[in-house]
Short mmCIF file of C-alpha atoms in Angstrom, two decimals:
data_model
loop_
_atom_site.label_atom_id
_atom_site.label_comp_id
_atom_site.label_asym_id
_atom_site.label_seq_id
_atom_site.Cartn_x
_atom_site.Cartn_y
_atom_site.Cartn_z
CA UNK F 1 -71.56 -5.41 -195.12
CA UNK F 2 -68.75 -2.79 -202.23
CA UNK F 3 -64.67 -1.67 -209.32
CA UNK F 4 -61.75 -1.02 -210.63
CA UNK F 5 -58.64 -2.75 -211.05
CA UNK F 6 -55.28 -2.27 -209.13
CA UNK F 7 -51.89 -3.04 -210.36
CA UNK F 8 -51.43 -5.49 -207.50
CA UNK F 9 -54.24 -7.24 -205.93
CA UNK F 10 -54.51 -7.34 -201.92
CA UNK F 11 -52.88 -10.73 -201.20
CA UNK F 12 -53.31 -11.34 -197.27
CA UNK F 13 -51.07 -13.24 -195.44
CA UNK F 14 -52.32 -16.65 -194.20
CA UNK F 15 -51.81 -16.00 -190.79
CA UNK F 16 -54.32 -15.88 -187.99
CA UNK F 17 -53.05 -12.45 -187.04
CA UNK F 18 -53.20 -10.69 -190.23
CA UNK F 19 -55.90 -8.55 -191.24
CA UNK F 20 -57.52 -9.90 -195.14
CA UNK F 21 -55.76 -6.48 -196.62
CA UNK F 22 -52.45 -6.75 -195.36
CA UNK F 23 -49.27 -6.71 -197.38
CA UNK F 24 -45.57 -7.19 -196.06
CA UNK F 25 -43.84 -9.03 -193.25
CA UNK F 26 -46.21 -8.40 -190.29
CA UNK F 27 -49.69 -6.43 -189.23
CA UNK F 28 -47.56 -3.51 -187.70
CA UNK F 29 -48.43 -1.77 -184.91
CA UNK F 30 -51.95 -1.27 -184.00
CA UNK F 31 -52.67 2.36 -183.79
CA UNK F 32 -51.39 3.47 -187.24
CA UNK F 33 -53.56 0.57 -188.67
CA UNK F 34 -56.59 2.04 -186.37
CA UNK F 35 -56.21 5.53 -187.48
CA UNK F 36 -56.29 3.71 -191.39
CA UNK F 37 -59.62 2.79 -190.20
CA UNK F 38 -60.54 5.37 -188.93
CA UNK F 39 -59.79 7.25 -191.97
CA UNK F 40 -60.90 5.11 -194.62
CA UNK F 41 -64.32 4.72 -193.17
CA UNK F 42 -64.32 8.57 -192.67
CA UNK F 43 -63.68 9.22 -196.27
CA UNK F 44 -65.93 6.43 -197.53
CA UNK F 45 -68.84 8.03 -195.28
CA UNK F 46 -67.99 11.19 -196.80
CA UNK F 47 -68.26 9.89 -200.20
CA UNK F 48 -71.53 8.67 -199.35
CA UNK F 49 -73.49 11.25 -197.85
CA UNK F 50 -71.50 13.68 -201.24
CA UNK F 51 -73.30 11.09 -203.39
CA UNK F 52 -76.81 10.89 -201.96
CA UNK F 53 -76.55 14.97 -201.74
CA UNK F 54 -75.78 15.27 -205.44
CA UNK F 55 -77.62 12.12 -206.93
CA UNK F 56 -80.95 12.57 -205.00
CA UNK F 57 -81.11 16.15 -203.05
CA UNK F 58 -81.29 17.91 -206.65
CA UNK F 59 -84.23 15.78 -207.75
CA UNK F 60 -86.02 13.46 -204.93
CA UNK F 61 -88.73 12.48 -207.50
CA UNK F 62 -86.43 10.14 -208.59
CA UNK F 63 -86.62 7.62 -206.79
CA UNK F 64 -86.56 4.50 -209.20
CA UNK F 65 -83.23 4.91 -210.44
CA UNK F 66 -81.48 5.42 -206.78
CA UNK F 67 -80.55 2.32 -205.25
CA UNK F 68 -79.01 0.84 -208.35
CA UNK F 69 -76.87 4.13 -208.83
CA UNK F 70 -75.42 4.59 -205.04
CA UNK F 71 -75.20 0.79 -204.85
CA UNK F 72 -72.62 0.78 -207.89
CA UNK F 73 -71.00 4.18 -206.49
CA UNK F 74 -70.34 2.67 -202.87
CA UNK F 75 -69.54 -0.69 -204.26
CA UNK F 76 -66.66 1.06 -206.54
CA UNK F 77 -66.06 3.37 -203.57
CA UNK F 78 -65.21 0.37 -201.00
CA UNK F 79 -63.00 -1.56 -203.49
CA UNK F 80 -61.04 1.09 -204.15
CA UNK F 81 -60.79 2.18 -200.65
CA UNK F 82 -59.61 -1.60 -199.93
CA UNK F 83 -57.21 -1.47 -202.63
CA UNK F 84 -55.42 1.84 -201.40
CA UNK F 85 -51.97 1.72 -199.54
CA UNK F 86 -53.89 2.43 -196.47
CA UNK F 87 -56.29 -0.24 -197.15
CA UNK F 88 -53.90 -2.50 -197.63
CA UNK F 89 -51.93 -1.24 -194.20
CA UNK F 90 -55.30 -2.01 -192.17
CA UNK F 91 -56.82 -4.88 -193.84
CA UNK F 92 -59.69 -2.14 -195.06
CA UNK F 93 -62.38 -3.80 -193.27
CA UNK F 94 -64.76 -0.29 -192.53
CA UNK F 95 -67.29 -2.81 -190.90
CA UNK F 96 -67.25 -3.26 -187.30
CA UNK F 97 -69.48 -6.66 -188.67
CA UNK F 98 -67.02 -7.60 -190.90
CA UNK F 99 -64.08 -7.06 -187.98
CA UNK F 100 -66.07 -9.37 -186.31
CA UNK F 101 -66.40 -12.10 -188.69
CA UNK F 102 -62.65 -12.14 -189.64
CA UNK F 103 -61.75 -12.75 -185.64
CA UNK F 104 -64.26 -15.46 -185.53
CA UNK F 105 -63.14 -16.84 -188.85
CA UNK F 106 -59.17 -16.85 -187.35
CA UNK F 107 -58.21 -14.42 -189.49
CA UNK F 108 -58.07 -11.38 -187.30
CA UNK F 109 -56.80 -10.98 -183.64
CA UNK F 110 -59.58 -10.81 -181.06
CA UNK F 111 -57.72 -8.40 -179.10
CA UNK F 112 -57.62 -5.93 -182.00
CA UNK F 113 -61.64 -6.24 -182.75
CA UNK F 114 -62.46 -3.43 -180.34
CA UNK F 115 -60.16 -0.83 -181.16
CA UNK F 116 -60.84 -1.60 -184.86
CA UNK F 117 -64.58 -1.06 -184.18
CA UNK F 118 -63.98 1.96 -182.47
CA UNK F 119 -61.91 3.59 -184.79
CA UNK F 120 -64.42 2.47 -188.06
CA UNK F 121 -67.78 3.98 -185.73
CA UNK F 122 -65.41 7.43 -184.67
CA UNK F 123 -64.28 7.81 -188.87
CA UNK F 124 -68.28 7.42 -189.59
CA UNK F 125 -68.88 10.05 -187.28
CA UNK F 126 -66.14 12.45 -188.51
CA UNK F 127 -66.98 11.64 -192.23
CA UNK F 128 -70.39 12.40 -191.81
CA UNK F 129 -69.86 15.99 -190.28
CA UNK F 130 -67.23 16.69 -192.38
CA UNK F 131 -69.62 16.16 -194.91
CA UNK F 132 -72.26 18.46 -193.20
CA UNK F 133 -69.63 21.17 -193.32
CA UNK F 134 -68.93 21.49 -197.11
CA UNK F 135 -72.55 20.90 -198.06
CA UNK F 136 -74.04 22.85 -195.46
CA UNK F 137 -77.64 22.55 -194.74
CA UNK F 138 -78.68 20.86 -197.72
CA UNK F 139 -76.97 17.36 -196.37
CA UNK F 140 -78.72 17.27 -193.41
CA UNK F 141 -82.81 18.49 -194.64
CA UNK F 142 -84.88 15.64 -196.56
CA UNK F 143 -84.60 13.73 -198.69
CA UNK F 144 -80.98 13.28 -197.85
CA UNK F 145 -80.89 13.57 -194.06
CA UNK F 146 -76.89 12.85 -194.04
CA UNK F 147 -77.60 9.65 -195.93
CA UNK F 148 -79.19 7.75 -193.13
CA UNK F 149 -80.56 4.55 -194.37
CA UNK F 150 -84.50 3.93 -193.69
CA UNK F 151 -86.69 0.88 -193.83
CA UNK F 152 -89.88 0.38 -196.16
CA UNK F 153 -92.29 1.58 -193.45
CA UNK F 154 -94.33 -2.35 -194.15
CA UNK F 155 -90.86 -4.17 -192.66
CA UNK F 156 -90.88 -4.17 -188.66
CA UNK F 157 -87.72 -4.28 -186.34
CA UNK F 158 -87.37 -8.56 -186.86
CA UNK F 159 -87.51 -7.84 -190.55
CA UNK F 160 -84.87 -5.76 -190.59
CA UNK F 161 -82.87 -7.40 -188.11
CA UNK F 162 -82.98 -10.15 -190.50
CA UNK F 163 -82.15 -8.94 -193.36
CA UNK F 164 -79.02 -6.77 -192.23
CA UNK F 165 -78.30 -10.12 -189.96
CA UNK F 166 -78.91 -12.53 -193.37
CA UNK F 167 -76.73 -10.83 -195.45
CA UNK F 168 -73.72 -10.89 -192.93
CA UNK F 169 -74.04 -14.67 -192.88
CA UNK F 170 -73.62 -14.59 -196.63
CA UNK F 171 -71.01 -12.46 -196.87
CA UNK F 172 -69.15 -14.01 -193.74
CA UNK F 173 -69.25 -17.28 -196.06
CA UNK F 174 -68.22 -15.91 -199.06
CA UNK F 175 -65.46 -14.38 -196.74
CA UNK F 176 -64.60 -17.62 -195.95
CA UNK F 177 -64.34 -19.03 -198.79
CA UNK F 178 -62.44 -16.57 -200.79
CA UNK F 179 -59.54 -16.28 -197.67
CA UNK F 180 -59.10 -20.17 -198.45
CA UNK F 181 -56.91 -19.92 -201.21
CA UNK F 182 -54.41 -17.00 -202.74
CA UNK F 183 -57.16 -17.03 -206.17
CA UNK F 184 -59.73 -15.48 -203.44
CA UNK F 185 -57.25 -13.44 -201.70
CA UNK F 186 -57.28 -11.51 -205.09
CA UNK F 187 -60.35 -10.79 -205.82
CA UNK F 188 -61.43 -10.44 -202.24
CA UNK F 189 -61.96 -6.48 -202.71
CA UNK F 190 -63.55 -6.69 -205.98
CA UNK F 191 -66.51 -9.60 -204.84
CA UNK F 192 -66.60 -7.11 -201.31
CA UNK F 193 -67.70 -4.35 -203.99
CA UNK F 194 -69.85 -5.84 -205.81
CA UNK F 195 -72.16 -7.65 -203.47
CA UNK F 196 -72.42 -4.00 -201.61
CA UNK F 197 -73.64 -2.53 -204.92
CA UNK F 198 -75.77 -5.88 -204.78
CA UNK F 199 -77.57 -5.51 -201.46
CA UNK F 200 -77.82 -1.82 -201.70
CA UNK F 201 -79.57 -2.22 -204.80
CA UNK F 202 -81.65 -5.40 -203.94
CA UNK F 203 -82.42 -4.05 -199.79
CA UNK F 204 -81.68 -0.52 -199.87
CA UNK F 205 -85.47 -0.15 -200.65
CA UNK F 206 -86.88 -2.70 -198.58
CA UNK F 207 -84.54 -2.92 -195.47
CA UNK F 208 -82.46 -0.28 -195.87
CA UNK F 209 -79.73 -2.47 -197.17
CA UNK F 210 -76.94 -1.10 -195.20
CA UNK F 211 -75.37 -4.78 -193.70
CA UNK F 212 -72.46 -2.14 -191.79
CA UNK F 213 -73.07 -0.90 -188.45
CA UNK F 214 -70.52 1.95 -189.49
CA UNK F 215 -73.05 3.17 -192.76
CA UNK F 216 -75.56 3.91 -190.93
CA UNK F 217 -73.92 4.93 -186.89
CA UNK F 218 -72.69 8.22 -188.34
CA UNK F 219 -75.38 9.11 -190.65
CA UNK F 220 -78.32 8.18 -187.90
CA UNK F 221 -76.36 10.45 -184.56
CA UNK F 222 -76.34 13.79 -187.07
CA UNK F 223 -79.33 13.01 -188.45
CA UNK F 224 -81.14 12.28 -184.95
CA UNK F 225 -82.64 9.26 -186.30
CA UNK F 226 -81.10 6.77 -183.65
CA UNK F 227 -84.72 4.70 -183.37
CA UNK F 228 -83.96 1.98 -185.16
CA UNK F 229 -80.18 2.71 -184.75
CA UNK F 230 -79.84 -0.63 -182.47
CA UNK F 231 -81.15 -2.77 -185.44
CA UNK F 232 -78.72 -1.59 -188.21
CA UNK F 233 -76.14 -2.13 -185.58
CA UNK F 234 -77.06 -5.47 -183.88
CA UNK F 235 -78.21 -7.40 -186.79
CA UNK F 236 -74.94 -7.27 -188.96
CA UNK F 237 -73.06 -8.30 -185.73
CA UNK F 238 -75.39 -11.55 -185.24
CA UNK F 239 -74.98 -12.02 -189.13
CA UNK F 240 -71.08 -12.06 -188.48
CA UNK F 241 -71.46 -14.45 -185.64
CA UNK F 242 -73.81 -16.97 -187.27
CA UNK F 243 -71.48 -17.13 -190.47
CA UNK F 244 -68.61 -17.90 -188.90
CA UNK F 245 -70.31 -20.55 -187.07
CA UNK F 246 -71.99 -22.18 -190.09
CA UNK F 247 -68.24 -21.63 -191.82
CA UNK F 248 -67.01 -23.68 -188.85
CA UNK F 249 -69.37 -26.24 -189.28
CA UNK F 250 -68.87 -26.55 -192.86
CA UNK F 251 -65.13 -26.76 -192.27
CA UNK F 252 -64.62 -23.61 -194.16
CA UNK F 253 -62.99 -21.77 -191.08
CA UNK F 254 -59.36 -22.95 -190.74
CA UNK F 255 -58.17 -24.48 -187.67
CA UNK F 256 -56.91 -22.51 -184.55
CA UNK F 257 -52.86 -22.35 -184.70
CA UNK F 258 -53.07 -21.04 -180.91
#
């Protein structure tokens, strides 16, 4: 489960097919809106791993000051990303979670979840080594290890799984909610931003605060750290799931129009 303002705020259409970013008369074709995906999350991955090279490789002694700073910069990073014309093309979802939670909310296709997943996991991939090629050895050796997220060694597999799952439930609601009216529909990219920076800054030294199966798939292959891979990718998926459910229940989640 991250500012700066944009002439014209992503409006979504209120249809069950239409992805929260969209613009225009319809969704479009599938693949071009894929490859957005795919491209977006590749360049925000980028981003990421150029921001942990540069704000901790040159001084790894400090560590205080970290979370807040990367928090804000991928908070900023994924608003503006969402706010871009391909953002807007795609929905700019660059969560497989997230992809997740807008089909079970009815705001997303089902039949598009997949392809969407697969195209936001292959762009974390591609950003990462892309990354790994301008910045050479240094991205991959300690402390920045391609900008794989890691857990306080003190919190186990369940408390991890909980926390990336917990915060997916929040932000499923708040999803939710703010797709309930055109008011929320505005500001959808800029509240997406800032509770990133939020649960980087809060988790990212406790759980790992990544809450995006895509942060962390790309950055954990390259960096062969794929032991707790399963958590960082299960738990926001669960999170997604359980939101929508307790949106349902809360009658947050509008009605099925099939």
């Amino acid at each position: 489960m991250t500012l700066t303002p944009a002439p014209e705020p992503v409006v979504p259409r209120p249809g069950p097919a239409a992805p929260p970013g969209a613009d225009g008369p319809g969704p479009g074709p599938l693949l071009p809106r894929a490859v957005c995906e795919a491209a977006l999350t590749a360049l925000l991955l980028f981003l990421i791993v150029t921001a942990v090279r540069w704000l901790v490789g040159p001084d790894p002694g400090s560590a205080a000051a970290r979370p807040a700073v990367l928090g804000c910069v991928a908070g900023t990073l994924l608003a503006l990303l969402m706010l871009s014309p391909p953002g807007r093309r795609s929905g700019g979802h660059l969560n497989p979670a997230v992809t997740l939670a807008l089909w079970r909310l009815r705001a997303f296709p089902g039949r598009e979840v997949v392809p969407y997943a697969v195209a936001q996991l292959a762009g974390s991939v591609s950003g990462v080594w892309c990354a790994g090629l301008v910045w050479g050895p240094a991205a991959g050796r300690p402390p920045v290890r391609h900008a794989s997220v890691r857990a306080d060694p003190a919190w186990g597999d369940a408390a991890v799984l909980a926390a990336e799952a917990g915060v997916l439930v929040g932000s499923t609601l708040m999803l939710a909610v703010l797709l309930a009216s055109p008011g929320g529909r505005r500001v959808l990219p800029y509240a997406v931003g800032l509770t990133t920076a939020l649960v980087i800054g809060v988790l990212g030294p406790l759980s790992g605060g990544s809450a995006n199966p895509a942060r962390q798939f790309g950055p954990a292959l390259l960096a062969g750290g794929t032991g707790r891979l399963w958590v960082y990718m299960l738990g926001p998926a669960v999170g997604a799931v359980l939101g929508a459910w307790c949106a349902g229940r809360t009658g947050l989640r509008r009605p099925s129009s099939r």
